[in-house]
Amino acid sequence: MERSFYYPVSWSEAHKYKLLLDQEGVPYEIQSPLELPLLEQGQLAIVFPSIPLRMYAWVRTLFYRDGLRYPDAFSLDFRVR
């Protein structure tokens, strides 16, 4: 899956978001701090591909904010802490 943006969430919140996203048919994957080193301990990332604007508006409303841009593997911002 192409990765465009993500939302960091706590482990306890991830299940709630998973159920809602599955119910709406929104494509996503969940990553751990091992896969996305920018996450803090105790967080997971719900990662999305580029999605249609209407779907993004629904996702943005669900998370109460804009998603964070998924880092490019070659970017200086994508490094292990």
Coordinates of N, CA, C and O in Angstrom, one line a residue:
M1 N 0.8 -1.2 0.0 CA 0.0 0.0 0.0 C 0.9 1.2 0.0 O 1.8 1.3 0.8
E2 N 0.6 2.2 -0.8 CA 1.2 3.5 -0.9 C 0.8 4.2 0.5 O -0.3 4.0 1.0
R3 N 1.8 4.9 1.1 CA 1.5 5.6 2.3 C 1.6 7.1 2.1 O 2.6 7.6 1.7
S4 N 0.5 7.8 2.5 CA 0.4 9.2 2.3 C 0.4 10.0 3.6 O 1.2 11.0 3.7
F5 N -0.4 9.6 4.5 CA -0.5 10.3 5.8 C -0.9 9.4 6.9 O -1.3 8.2 6.7
Y6 N -0.7 9.8 8.1 CA -0.9 9.0 9.3 C -1.4 9.8 10.5 O -1.2 11.0 10.5
Y7 N -2.0 9.0 11.4 CA -2.3 9.6 12.7 C -1.7 8.7 13.8 O -1.9 7.5 13.8
P8 N -0.9 9.3 14.7 CA -0.4 8.6 15.9 C -1.6 8.5 16.9 O -2.3 9.4 17.2
V9 N -1.7 7.3 17.4 CA -2.8 7.0 18.4 C -2.2 6.1 19.5 O -1.2 5.4 19.3
S10 N -2.8 6.1 20.7 CA -2.4 5.2 21.7 C -2.8 3.8 21.4 O -3.8 3.6 20.6
W11 N -2.2 2.8 22.0 CA -2.6 1.4 21.8 C -4.1 1.2 22.2 O -4.8 0.5 21.5
S12 N -4.5 1.9 23.2 CA -5.9 1.7 23.7 C -6.9 2.3 22.7 O -8.0 1.8 22.6
E13 N -6.5 3.4 22.0 CA -7.4 4.0 21.0 C -7.5 3.3 19.7 O -8.5 3.4 19.0
A14 N -6.5 2.5 19.4 CA -6.3 1.9 18.0 C -7.5 1.0 17.7 O -8.0 1.0 16.6
H15 N -8.0 0.2 18.6 CA -9.1 -0.7 18.4 C -10.3 0.0 18.0 O -11.0 -0.3 17.1
K16 N -10.6 1.1 18.7 CA -11.8 1.9 18.4 C -11.8 2.5 17.0 O -12.7 2.4 16.2
Y17 N -10.6 3.0 16.6 CA -10.5 3.6 15.3 C -10.5 2.5 14.2 O -11.2 2.7 13.2
K18 N -10.0 1.3 14.5 CA -10.0 0.2 13.6 C -11.4 -0.2 13.3 O -11.8 -0.4 12.1
L19 N -12.3 -0.3 14.3 CA -13.7 -0.7 14.1 C -14.4 0.3 13.2 O -15.1 -0.1 12.3
L20 N -14.2 1.6 13.5 CA -14.9 2.6 12.7 C -14.4 2.7 11.3 O -15.2 2.9 10.4
L21 N -13.1 2.6 11.1 CA -12.6 2.6 9.7 C -13.0 1.4 8.9 O -13.4 1.6 7.7
D22 N -13.0 0.3 9.5 CA -13.5 -1.0 8.8 C -15.0 -0.8 8.5 O -15.4 -1.2 7.4
Q23 N -15.8 -0.3 9.4 CA -17.2 -0.1 9.1 C -17.5 0.8 7.9 O -18.4 0.6 7.2
E24 N -16.6 1.8 7.8 CA -16.8 2.8 6.6 C -16.1 2.4 5.4 O -16.2 3.0 4.3
G25 N -15.3 1.3 5.5 CA -14.5 0.8 4.3 C -13.4 1.7 3.9 O -13.0 1.7 2.7
V26 N -12.8 2.3 4.8 CA -11.6 3.2 4.5 C -10.3 2.3 4.5 O -10.1 1.6 5.5
P27 N -9.5 2.5 3.5 CA -8.3 1.7 3.5 C -7.2 2.3 4.5 O -7.1 3.5 4.5
Y28 N -6.5 1.4 5.2 CA -5.5 1.9 6.1 C -4.7 0.7 6.5 O -5.0 -0.5 6.2
E29 N -3.6 0.9 7.2 CA -2.8 -0.1 7.9 C -2.3 0.4 9.2 O -2.3 1.7 9.4
I30 N -2.0 -0.4 10.1 CA -1.5 0.0 11.4 C 0.0 -0.4 11.5 O 0.3 -1.5 11.2
Q31 N 0.8 0.6 12.0 CA 2.2 0.4 12.1 C 2.6 0.7 13.6 O 2.0 1.5 14.2
S32 N 3.6 0.0 14.0 CA 4.2 0.1 15.3 C 5.4 1.0 15.3 O 5.9 1.4 14.2
P33 N 6.0 1.4 16.4 CA 7.2 2.2 16.4 C 8.4 1.5 15.7 O 9.3 2.2 15.3
L34 N 8.4 0.2 15.6 CA 9.4 -0.5 14.9 C 9.4 -0.2 13.4 O 10.4 -0.1 12.7
E35 N 8.2 0.0 12.9 CA 8.0 0.3 11.5 C 8.0 1.8 11.1 O 8.4 2.1 10.0
L36 N 7.6 2.6 12.1 CA 7.6 4.0 11.9 C 8.3 4.6 13.2 O 7.7 4.9 14.2
P37 N 9.6 4.8 13.1 CA 10.4 5.2 14.3 C 10.0 6.6 14.8 O 10.5 7.0 15.9
L38 N 9.3 7.4 14.1 CA 8.8 8.7 14.6 C 7.8 8.6 15.7 O 7.6 9.6 16.4
L39 N 7.2 7.4 15.9 CA 6.3 7.2 17.0 C 6.9 7.2 18.3 O 8.1 6.7 18.4
E40 N 6.2 7.6 19.3 CA 6.7 7.4 20.7 C 6.3 6.1 21.2 O 5.4 5.4 20.7
Q41 N 7.0 5.7 22.3 CA 6.6 4.4 22.9 C 5.2 4.4 23.4 O 4.7 5.4 23.9
G42 N 4.4 3.3 23.1 CA 3.0 3.3 23.5 C 2.1 3.8 22.4 O 0.9 3.9 22.6
Q43 N 2.6 4.2 21.3 CA 1.8 4.7 20.2 C 1.8 3.7 19.0 O 2.8 2.9 18.8
L44 N 0.8 3.8 18.2 CA 0.7 3.1 17.0 C 0.3 4.2 15.9 O -0.2 5.2 16.3
A45 N 0.6 3.9 14.7 CA 0.2 4.8 13.6 C -0.9 4.2 12.7 O -0.7 3.0 12.4
I46 N -1.9 4.9 12.5 CA -2.9 4.4 11.5 C -2.6 5.2 10.3 O -2.6 6.4 10.2
V47 N -2.1 4.4 9.3 CA -1.5 4.9 8.0 C -2.5 4.8 6.9 O -3.1 3.7 6.7
F48 N -2.6 5.8 6.1 CA -3.6 5.9 5.0 C -2.9 6.1 3.6 O -1.9 6.9 3.6
P49 N -3.4 5.6 2.6 CA -2.9 5.9 1.2 C -3.6 7.3 0.9 O -4.4 7.8 1.6
S50 N -3.3 7.8 -0.3 CA -4.1 8.9 -0.8 C -5.5 8.4 -1.0 O -5.7 7.4 -1.6
I51 N -6.5 9.2 -0.5 CA -7.9 8.8 -0.6 C -8.7 9.9 -1.1 O -8.2 11.1 -1.1
P52 N -9.9 9.7 -1.6 CA -10.7 10.7 -2.2 C -11.0 11.8 -1.1 O -11.1 11.5 0.1
L53 N -11.2 13.0 -1.5 CA -11.4 14.1 -0.6 C -12.6 13.9 0.3 O -12.5 14.2 1.5
R54 N -13.7 13.4 -0.1 CA -14.8 13.2 0.7 C -14.5 12.2 1.8 O -14.8 12.3 3.0
M55 N -13.7 11.1 1.5 CA -13.3 10.1 2.5 C -12.3 10.8 3.5 O -12.4 10.6 4.7
Y56 N -11.4 11.6 2.9 CA -10.4 12.3 3.8 C -11.2 13.2 4.8 O -10.8 13.3 6.0
A57 N -12.2 13.9 4.3 CA -13.0 14.8 5.2 C -13.6 14.0 6.4 O -13.6 14.4 7.5
W58 N -14.1 12.8 6.1 CA -14.6 11.9 7.1 C -13.5 11.5 8.1 O -13.7 11.5 9.3
V59 N -12.4 11.1 7.6 CA -11.3 10.6 8.4 C -10.8 11.8 9.3 O -10.6 11.6 10.5
R60 N -10.7 13.0 8.7 CA -10.2 14.2 9.4 C -11.2 14.5 10.6 O -10.8 14.8 11.7
T61 N -12.5 14.3 10.3 CA -13.5 14.6 11.4 C -13.3 13.5 12.5 O -13.4 13.8 13.7
L62 N -13.1 12.3 12.1 CA -12.9 11.2 13.1 C -11.8 11.5 14.0 O -11.9 11.3 15.2
F63 N -10.7 12.0 13.5 CA -9.5 12.2 14.3 C -9.4 13.6 14.8 O -8.4 14.0 15.5
Y64 N -10.3 14.5 14.5 CA -10.4 15.9 14.9 C -9.2 16.7 14.5 O -8.9 17.8 15.1
R65 N -8.5 16.3 13.4 CA -7.4 17.1 12.9 C -6.9 16.5 11.6 O -7.3 15.5 11.2
D66 N -6.0 17.3 10.9 CA -5.4 16.8 9.7 C -4.4 15.7 10.0 O -3.7 15.7 11.1
G67 N -4.2 14.8 9.1 CA -3.2 13.8 9.3 C -1.8 14.3 9.1 O -1.6 15.4 8.5
L68 N -0.8 13.6 9.6 CA 0.6 14.0 9.4 C 1.1 13.3 8.2 O 0.8 12.2 7.9
R69 N 1.9 14.0 7.4 CA 2.5 13.5 6.2 C 3.4 12.3 6.5 O 4.2 12.4 7.4
Y70 N 3.2 11.2 5.8 CA 4.0 10.0 6.0 C 5.4 10.3 5.5 O 5.6 10.8 4.4
P71 N 6.4 10.1 6.3 CA 7.8 10.4 5.8 C 8.3 9.6 4.7 O 8.0 8.4 4.6
D72 N 9.0 10.2 3.8 CA 9.7 9.5 2.7 C 10.9 8.7 3.3 O 11.6 9.2 4.2
A73 N 11.1 7.5 2.9 CA 12.1 6.7 3.5 C 13.5 7.3 3.3 O 14.4 7.0 4.0
F74 N 13.7 8.2 2.3 CA 14.9 8.8 2.1 C 15.0 10.2 2.7 O 16.1 10.9 2.6
S75 N 14.0 10.6 3.4 CA 13.9 11.9 4.0 C 14.8 12.0 5.3 O 14.9 11.0 6.0
L76 N 15.3 13.1 5.6 CA 16.1 13.3 6.8 C 15.2 13.2 8.0 O 15.7 12.9 9.1
D77 N 13.9 13.4 7.9 CA 12.9 13.4 9.0 C 12.6 11.9 9.4 O 12.0 11.7 10.4
F78 N 13.0 11.0 8.6 CA 12.7 9.6 8.9 C 13.9 8.8 9.4 O 14.6 8.2 8.7
R79 N 14.2 9.0 10.7 CA 15.3 8.4 11.3 C 15.0 7.9 12.7 O 14.1 8.4 13.3
V80 N 15.7 6.9 13.1 CA 15.5 6.4 14.4 C 15.9 7.3 15.5 O 17.0 8.0 15.3
R81 N 15.2 7.4 16.5 CA 15.5 8.3 17.6 C 16.6 7.7 18.5 O 16.6 6.6 18.7

